[in-house]
mmCIF file of N, CA and C in Angstrom:
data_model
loop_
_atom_site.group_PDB
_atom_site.id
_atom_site.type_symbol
_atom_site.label_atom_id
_atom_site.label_comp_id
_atom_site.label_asym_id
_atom_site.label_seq_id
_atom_site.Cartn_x
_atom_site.Cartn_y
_atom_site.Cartn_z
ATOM 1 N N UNK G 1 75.636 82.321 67.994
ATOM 2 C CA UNK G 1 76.961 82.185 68.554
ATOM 3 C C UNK G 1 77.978 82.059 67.426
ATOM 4 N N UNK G 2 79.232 82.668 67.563
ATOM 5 C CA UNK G 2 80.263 82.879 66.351
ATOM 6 C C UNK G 2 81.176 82.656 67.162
ATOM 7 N N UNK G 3 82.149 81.649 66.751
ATOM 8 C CA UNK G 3 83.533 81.180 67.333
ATOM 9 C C UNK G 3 84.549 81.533 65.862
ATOM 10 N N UNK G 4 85.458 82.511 66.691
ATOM 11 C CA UNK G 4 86.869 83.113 66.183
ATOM 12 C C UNK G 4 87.820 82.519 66.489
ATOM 13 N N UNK G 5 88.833 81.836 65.468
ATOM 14 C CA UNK G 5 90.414 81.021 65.702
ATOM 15 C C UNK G 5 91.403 81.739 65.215
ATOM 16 N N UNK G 6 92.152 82.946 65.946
ATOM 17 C CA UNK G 6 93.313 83.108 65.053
ATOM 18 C C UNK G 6 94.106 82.003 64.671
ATOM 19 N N UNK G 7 95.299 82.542 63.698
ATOM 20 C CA UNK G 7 96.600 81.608 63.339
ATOM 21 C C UNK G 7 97.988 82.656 62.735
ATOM 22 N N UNK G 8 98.602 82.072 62.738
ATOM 23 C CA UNK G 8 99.336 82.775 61.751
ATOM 24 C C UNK G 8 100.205 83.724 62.171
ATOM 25 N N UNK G 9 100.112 83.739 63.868
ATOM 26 C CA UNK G 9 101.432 84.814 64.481
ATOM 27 C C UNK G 9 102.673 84.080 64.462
ATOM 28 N N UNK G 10 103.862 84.670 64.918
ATOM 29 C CA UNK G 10 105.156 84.058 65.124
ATOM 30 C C UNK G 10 106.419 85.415 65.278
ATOM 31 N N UNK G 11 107.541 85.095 64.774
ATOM 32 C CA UNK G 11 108.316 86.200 65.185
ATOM 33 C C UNK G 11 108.795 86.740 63.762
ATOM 34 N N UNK G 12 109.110 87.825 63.958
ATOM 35 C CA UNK G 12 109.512 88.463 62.216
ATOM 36 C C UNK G 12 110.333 89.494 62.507
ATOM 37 N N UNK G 13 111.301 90.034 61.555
ATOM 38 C CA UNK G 13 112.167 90.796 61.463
ATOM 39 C C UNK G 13 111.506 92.266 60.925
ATOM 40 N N UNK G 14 112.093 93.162 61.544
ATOM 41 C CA UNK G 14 111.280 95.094 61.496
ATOM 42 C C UNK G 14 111.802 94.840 59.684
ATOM 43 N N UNK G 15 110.587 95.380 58.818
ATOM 44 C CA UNK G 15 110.405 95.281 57.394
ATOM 45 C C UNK G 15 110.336 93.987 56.740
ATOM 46 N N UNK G 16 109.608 93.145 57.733
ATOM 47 C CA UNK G 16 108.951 92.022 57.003
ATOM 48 C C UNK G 16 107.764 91.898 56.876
ATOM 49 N N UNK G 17 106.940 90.612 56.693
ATOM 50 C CA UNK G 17 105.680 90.506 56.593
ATOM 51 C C UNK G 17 105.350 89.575 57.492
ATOM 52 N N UNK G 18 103.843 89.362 57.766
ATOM 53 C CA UNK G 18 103.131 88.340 58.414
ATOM 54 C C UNK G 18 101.581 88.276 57.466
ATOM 55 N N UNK G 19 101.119 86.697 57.678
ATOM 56 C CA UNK G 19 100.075 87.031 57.175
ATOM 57 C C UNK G 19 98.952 86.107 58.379
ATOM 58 N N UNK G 20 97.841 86.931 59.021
ATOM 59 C CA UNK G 20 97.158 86.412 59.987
ATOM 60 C C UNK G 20 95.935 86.169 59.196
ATOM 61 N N UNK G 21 95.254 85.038 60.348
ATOM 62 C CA UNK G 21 94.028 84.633 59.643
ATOM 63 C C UNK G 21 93.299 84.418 60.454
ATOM 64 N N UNK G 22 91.778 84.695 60.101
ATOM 65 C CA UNK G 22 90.846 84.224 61.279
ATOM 66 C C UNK G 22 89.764 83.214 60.841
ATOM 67 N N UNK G 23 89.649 82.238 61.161
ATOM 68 C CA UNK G 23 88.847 81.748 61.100
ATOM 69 C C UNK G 23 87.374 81.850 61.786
ATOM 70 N N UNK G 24 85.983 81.918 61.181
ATOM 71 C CA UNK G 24 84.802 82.473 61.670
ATOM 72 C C UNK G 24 84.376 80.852 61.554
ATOM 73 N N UNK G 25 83.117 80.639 62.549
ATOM 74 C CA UNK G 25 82.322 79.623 62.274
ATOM 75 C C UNK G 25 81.149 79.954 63.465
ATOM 76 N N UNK G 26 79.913 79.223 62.737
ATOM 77 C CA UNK G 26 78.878 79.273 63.603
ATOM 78 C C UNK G 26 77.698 80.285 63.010
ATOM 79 N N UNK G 27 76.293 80.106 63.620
ATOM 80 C CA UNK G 27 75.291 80.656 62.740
ATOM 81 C C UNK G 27 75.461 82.236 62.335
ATOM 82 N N UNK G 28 75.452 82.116 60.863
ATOM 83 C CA UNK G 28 75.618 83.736 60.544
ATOM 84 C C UNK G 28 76.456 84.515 60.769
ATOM 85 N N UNK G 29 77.926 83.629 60.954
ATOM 86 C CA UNK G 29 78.608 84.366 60.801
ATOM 87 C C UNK G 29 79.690 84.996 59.173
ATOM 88 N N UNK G 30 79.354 84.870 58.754
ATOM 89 C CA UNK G 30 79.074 85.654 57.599
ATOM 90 C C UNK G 30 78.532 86.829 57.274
ATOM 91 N N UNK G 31 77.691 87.052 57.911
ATOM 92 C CA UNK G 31 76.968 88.388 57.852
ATOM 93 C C UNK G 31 77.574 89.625 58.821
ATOM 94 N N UNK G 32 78.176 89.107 60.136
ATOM 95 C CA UNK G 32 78.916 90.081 60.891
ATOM 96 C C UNK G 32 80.345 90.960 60.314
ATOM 97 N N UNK G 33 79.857 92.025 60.798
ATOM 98 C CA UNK G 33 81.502 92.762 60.882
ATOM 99 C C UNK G 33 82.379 91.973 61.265
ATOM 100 N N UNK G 34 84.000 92.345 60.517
ATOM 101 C CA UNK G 34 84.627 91.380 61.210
ATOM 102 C C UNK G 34 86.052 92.315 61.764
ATOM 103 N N UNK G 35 86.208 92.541 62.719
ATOM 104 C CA UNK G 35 87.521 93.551 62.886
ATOM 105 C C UNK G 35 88.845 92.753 63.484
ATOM 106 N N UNK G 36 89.646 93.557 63.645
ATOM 107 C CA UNK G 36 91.204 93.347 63.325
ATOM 108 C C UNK G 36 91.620 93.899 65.091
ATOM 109 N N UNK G 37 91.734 93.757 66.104
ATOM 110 C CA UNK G 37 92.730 94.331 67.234
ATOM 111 C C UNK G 37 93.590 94.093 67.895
ATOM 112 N N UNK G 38 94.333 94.965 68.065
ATOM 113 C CA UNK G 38 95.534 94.355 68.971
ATOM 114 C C UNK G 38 95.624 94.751 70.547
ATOM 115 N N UNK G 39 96.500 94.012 71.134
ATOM 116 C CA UNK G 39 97.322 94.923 72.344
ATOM 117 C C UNK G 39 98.826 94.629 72.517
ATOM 118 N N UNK G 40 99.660 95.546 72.833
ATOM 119 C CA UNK G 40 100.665 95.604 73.492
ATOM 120 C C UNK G 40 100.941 95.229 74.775
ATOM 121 N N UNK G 41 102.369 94.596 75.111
ATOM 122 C CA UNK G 41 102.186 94.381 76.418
ATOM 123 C C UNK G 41 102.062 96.018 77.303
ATOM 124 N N UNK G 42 101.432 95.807 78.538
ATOM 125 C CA UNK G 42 101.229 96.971 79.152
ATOM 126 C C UNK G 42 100.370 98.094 78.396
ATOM 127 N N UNK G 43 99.850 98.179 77.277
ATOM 128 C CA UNK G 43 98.954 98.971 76.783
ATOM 129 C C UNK G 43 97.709 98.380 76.908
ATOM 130 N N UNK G 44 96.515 99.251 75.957
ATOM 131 C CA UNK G 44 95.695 98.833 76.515
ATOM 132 C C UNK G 44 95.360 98.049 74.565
ATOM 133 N N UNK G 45 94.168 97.691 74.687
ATOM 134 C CA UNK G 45 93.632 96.855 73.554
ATOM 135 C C UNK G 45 93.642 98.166 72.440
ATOM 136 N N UNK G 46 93.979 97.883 70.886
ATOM 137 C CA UNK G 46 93.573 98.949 70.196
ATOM 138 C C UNK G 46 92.577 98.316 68.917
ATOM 139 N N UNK G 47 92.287 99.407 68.073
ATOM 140 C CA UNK G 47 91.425 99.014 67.231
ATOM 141 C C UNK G 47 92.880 98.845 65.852
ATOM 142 N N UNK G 48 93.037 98.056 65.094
ATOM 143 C CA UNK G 48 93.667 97.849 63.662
ATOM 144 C C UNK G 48 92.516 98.435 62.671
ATOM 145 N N UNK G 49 91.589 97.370 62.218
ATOM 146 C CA UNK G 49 90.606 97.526 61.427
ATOM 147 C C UNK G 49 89.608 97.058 60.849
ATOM 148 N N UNK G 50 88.514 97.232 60.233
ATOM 149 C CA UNK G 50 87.403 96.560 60.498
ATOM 150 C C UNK G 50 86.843 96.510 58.601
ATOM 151 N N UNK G 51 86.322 94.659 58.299
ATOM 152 C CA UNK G 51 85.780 95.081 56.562
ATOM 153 C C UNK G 51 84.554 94.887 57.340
ATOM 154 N N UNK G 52 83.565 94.732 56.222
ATOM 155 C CA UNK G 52 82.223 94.771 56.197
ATOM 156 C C UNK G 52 81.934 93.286 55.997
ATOM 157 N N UNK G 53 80.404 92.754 55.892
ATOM 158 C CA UNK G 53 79.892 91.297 55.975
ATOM 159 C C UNK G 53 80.950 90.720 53.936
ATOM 160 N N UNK G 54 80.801 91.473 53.302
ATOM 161 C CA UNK G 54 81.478 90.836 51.790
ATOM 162 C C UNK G 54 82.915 91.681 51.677
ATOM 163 N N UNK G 55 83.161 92.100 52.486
ATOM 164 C CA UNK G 55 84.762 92.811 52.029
ATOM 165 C C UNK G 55 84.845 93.542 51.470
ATOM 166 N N UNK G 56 83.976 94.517 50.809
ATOM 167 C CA UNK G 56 84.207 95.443 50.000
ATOM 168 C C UNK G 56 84.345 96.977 50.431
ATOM 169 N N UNK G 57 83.937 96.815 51.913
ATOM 170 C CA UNK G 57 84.307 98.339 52.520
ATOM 171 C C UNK G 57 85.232 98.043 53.974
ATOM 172 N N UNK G 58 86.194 98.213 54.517
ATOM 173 C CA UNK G 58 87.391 98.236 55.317
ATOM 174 C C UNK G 58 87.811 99.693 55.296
ATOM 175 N N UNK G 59 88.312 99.311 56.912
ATOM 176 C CA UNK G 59 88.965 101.004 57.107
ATOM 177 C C UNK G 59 89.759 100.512 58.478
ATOM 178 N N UNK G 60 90.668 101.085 58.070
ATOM 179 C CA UNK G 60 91.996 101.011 58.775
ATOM 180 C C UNK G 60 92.141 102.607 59.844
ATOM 181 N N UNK G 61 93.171 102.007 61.087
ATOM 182 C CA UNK G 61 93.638 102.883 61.934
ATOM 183 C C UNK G 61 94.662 103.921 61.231
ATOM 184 N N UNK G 62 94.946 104.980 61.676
ATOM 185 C CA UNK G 62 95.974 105.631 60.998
ATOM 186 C C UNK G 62 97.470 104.979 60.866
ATOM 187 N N UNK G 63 97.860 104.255 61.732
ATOM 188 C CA UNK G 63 98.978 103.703 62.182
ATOM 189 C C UNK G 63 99.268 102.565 61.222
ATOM 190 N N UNK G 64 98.420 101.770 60.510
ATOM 191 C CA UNK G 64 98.796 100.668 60.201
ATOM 192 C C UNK G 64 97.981 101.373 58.524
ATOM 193 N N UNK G 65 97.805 102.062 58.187
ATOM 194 C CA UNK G 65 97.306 102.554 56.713
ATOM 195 C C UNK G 65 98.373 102.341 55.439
ATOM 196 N N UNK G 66 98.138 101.850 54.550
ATOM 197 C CA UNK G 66 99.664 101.393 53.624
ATOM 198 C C UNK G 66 100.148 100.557 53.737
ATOM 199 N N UNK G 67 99.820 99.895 54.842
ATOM 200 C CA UNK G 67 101.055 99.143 55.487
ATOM 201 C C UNK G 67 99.778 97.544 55.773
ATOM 202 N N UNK G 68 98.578 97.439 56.534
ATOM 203 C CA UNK G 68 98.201 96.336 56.510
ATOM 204 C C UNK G 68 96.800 96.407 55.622
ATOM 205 N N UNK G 69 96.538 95.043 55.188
ATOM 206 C CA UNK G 69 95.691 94.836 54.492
ATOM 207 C C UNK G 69 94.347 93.975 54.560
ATOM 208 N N UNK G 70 93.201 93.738 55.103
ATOM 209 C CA UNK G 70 92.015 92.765 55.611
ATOM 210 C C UNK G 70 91.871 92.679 54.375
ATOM 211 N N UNK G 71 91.166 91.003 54.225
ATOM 212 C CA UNK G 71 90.278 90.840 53.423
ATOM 213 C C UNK G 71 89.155 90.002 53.583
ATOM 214 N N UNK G 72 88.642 89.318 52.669
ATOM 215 C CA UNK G 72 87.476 88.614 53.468
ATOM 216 C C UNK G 72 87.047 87.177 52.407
ATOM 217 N N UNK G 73 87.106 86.084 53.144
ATOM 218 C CA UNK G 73 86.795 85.165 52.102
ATOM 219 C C UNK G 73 85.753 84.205 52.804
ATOM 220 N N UNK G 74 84.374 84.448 52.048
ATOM 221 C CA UNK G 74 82.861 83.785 52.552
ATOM 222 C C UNK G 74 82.727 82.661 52.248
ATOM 223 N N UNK G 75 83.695 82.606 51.397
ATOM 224 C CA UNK G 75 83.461 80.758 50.937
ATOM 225 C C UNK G 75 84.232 79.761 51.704
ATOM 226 N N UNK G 76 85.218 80.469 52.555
ATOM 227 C CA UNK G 76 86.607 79.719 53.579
ATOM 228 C C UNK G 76 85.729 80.534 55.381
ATOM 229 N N UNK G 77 84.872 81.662 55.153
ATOM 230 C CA UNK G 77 85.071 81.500 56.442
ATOM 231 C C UNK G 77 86.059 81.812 56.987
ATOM 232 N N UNK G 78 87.141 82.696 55.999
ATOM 233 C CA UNK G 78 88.152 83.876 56.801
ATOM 234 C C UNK G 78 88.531 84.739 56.738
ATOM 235 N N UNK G 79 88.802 85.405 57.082
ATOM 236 C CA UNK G 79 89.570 87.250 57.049
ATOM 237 C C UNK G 79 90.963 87.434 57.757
ATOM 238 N N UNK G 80 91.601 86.850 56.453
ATOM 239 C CA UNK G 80 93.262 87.258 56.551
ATOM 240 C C UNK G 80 93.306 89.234 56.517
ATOM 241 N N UNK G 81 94.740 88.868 57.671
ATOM 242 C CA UNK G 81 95.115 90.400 57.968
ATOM 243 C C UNK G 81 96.558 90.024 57.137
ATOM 244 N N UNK G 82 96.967 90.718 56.382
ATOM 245 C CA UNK G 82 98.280 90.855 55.673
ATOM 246 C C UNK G 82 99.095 92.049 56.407
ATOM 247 N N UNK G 83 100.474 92.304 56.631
ATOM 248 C CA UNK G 83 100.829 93.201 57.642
ATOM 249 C C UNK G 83 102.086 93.638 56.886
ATOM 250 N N UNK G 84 102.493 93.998 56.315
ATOM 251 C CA UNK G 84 103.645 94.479 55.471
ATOM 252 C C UNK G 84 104.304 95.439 56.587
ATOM 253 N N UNK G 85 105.692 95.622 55.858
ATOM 254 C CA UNK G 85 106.638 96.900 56.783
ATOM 255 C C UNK G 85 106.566 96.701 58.172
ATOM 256 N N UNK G 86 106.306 95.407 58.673
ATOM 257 C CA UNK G 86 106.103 95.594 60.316
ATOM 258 C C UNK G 86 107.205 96.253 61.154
ATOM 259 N N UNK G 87 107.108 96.617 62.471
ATOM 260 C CA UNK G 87 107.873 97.930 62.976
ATOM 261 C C UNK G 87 108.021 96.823 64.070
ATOM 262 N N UNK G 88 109.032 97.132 65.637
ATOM 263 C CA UNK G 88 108.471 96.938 66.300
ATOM 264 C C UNK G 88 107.469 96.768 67.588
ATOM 265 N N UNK G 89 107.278 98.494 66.608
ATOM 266 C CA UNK G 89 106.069 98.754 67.709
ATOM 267 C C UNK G 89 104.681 98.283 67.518
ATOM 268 N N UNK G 90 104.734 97.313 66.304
ATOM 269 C CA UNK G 90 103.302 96.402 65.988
ATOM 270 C C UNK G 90 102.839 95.054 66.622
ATOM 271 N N UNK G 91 104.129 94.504 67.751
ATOM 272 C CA UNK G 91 104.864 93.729 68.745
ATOM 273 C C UNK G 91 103.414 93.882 69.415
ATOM 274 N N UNK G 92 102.349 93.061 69.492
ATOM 275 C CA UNK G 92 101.064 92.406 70.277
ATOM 276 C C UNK G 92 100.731 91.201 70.038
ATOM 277 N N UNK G 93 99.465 91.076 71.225
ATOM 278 C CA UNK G 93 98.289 89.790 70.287
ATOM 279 C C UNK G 93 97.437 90.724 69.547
ATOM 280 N N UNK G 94 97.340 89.694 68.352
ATOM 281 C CA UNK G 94 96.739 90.584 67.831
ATOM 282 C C UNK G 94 95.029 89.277 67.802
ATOM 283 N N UNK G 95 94.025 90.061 67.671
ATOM 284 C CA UNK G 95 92.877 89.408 68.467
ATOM 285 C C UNK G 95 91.483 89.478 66.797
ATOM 286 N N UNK G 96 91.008 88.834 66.751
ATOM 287 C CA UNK G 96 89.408 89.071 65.282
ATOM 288 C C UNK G 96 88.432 89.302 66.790
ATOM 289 N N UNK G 97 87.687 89.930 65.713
ATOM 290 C CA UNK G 97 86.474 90.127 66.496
ATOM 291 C C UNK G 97 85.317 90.028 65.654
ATOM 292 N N UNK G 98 83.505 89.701 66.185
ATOM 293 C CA UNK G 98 82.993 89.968 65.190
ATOM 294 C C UNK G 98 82.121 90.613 65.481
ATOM 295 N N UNK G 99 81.253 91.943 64.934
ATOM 296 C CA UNK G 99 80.296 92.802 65.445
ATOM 297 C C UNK G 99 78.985 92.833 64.812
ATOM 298 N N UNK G 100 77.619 93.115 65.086
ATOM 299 C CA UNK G 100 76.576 92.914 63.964
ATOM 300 C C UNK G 100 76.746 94.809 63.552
ATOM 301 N N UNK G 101 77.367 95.270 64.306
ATOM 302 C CA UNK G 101 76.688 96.919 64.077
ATOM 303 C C UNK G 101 77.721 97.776 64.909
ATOM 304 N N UNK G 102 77.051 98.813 64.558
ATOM 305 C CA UNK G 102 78.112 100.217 65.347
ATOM 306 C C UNK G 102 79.046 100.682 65.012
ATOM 307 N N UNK G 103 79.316 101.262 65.952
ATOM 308 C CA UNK G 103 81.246 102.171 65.641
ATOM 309 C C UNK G 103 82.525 101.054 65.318
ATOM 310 N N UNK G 104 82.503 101.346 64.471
ATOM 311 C CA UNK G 104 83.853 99.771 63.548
ATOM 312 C C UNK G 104 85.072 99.501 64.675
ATOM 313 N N UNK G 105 85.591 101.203 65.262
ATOM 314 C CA UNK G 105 86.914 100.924 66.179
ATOM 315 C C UNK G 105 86.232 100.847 67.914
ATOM 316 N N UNK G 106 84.655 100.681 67.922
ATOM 317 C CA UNK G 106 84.973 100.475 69.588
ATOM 318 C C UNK G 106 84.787 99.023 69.643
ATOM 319 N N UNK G 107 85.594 98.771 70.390
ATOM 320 C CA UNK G 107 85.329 97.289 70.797
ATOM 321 C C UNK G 107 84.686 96.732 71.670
ATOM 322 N N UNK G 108 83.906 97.971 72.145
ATOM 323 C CA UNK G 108 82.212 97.344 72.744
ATOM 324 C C UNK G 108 81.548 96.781 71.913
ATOM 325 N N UNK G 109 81.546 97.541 70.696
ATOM 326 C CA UNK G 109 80.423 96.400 69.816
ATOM 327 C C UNK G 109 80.814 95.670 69.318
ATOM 328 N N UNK G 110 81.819 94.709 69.724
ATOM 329 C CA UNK G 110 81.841 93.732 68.964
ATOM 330 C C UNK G 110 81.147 92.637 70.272
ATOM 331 N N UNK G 111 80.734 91.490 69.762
ATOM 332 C CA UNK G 111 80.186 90.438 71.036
ATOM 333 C C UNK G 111 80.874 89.193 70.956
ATOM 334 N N UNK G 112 81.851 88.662 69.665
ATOM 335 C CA UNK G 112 82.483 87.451 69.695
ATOM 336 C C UNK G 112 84.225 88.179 69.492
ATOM 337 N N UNK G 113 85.381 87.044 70.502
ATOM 338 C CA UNK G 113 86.473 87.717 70.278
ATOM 339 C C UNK G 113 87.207 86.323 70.051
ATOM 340 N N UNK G 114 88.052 86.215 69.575
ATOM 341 C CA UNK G 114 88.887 85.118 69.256
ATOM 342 C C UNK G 114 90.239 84.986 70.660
ATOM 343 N N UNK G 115 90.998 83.967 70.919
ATOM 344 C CA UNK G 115 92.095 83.847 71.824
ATOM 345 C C UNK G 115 92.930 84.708 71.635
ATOM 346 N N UNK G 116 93.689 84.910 69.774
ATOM 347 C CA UNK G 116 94.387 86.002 69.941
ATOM 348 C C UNK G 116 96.099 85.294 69.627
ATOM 349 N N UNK G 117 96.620 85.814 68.944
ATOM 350 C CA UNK G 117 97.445 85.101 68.160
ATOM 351 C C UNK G 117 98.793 86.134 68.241
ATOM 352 N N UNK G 118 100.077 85.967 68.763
ATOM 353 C CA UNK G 118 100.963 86.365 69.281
ATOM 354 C C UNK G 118 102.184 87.020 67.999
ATOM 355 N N UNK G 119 102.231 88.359 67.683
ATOM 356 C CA UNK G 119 103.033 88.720 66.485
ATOM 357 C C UNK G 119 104.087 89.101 67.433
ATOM 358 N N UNK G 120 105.495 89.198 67.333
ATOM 359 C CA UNK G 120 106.743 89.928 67.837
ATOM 360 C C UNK G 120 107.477 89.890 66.585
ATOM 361 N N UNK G 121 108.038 91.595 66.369
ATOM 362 C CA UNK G 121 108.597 91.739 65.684
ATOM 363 C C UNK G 121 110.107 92.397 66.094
ATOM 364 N N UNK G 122 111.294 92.115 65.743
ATOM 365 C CA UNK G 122 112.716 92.124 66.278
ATOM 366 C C UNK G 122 112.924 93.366 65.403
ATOM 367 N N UNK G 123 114.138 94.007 65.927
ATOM 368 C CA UNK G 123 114.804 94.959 65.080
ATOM 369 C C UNK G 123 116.028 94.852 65.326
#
């Protein structure tokens, strides 16, 4: 079992930053994928992006490429999302997830999801 805590949403101005964080805990979680998603109101859930169990391989949606950044820290047990240039069509919750395997952007495979942490961005 792996319990996910976002933090770190709030409101921001179109060409600012945010920096989100997830907190992981529980057996082995360390070793899981850890991905990045959002939703919009009235849309449906999307994929952001997903690193690997040590951070060294991540891959991003087309939409947010340049622009946001995962990373991964095993010794804290988190994977900050950094979000530069926000628009405000980046205006979701944005949600961690954690997966042992599979396709990085479906979010069937992931099996633990966090509450989900509220970004709005103004223009």
């Amino acid at each position: 079992q792996v319990q996910l805590v976002e933090s770190g949403g709030g409101l921001v101005q179109a060409g600012g930053s945010l920096r989100l964080s997830c907190a992981a805990s529980g057996r082995g979680a360390v070793s899981y994928l850890m991905g990045w998603f959002r939703q919009a109101p009235g849309k449906e859930r999307e994929w952001v992006g997903t690193t690997n169990w040590n951070g060294e391989r991540t891959e991003y949606a087309d939409f947010v490429k340049g622009r946001f950044t995962i990373s991964r820290d095993n010794t804290k047990n988190t994977v900050p999302l950094q979000m530069n240039s926000l628009k405000p069509e980046d205006t979701a919750v944005y949600y961690c997830a954690a997966s042992r395997g599979g396709r990085w952007s479906n979010q069937d495979d992931y099996a633990y999801w966090g509450q989900g942490t509220q970004v709005t961005v103004s223009s």
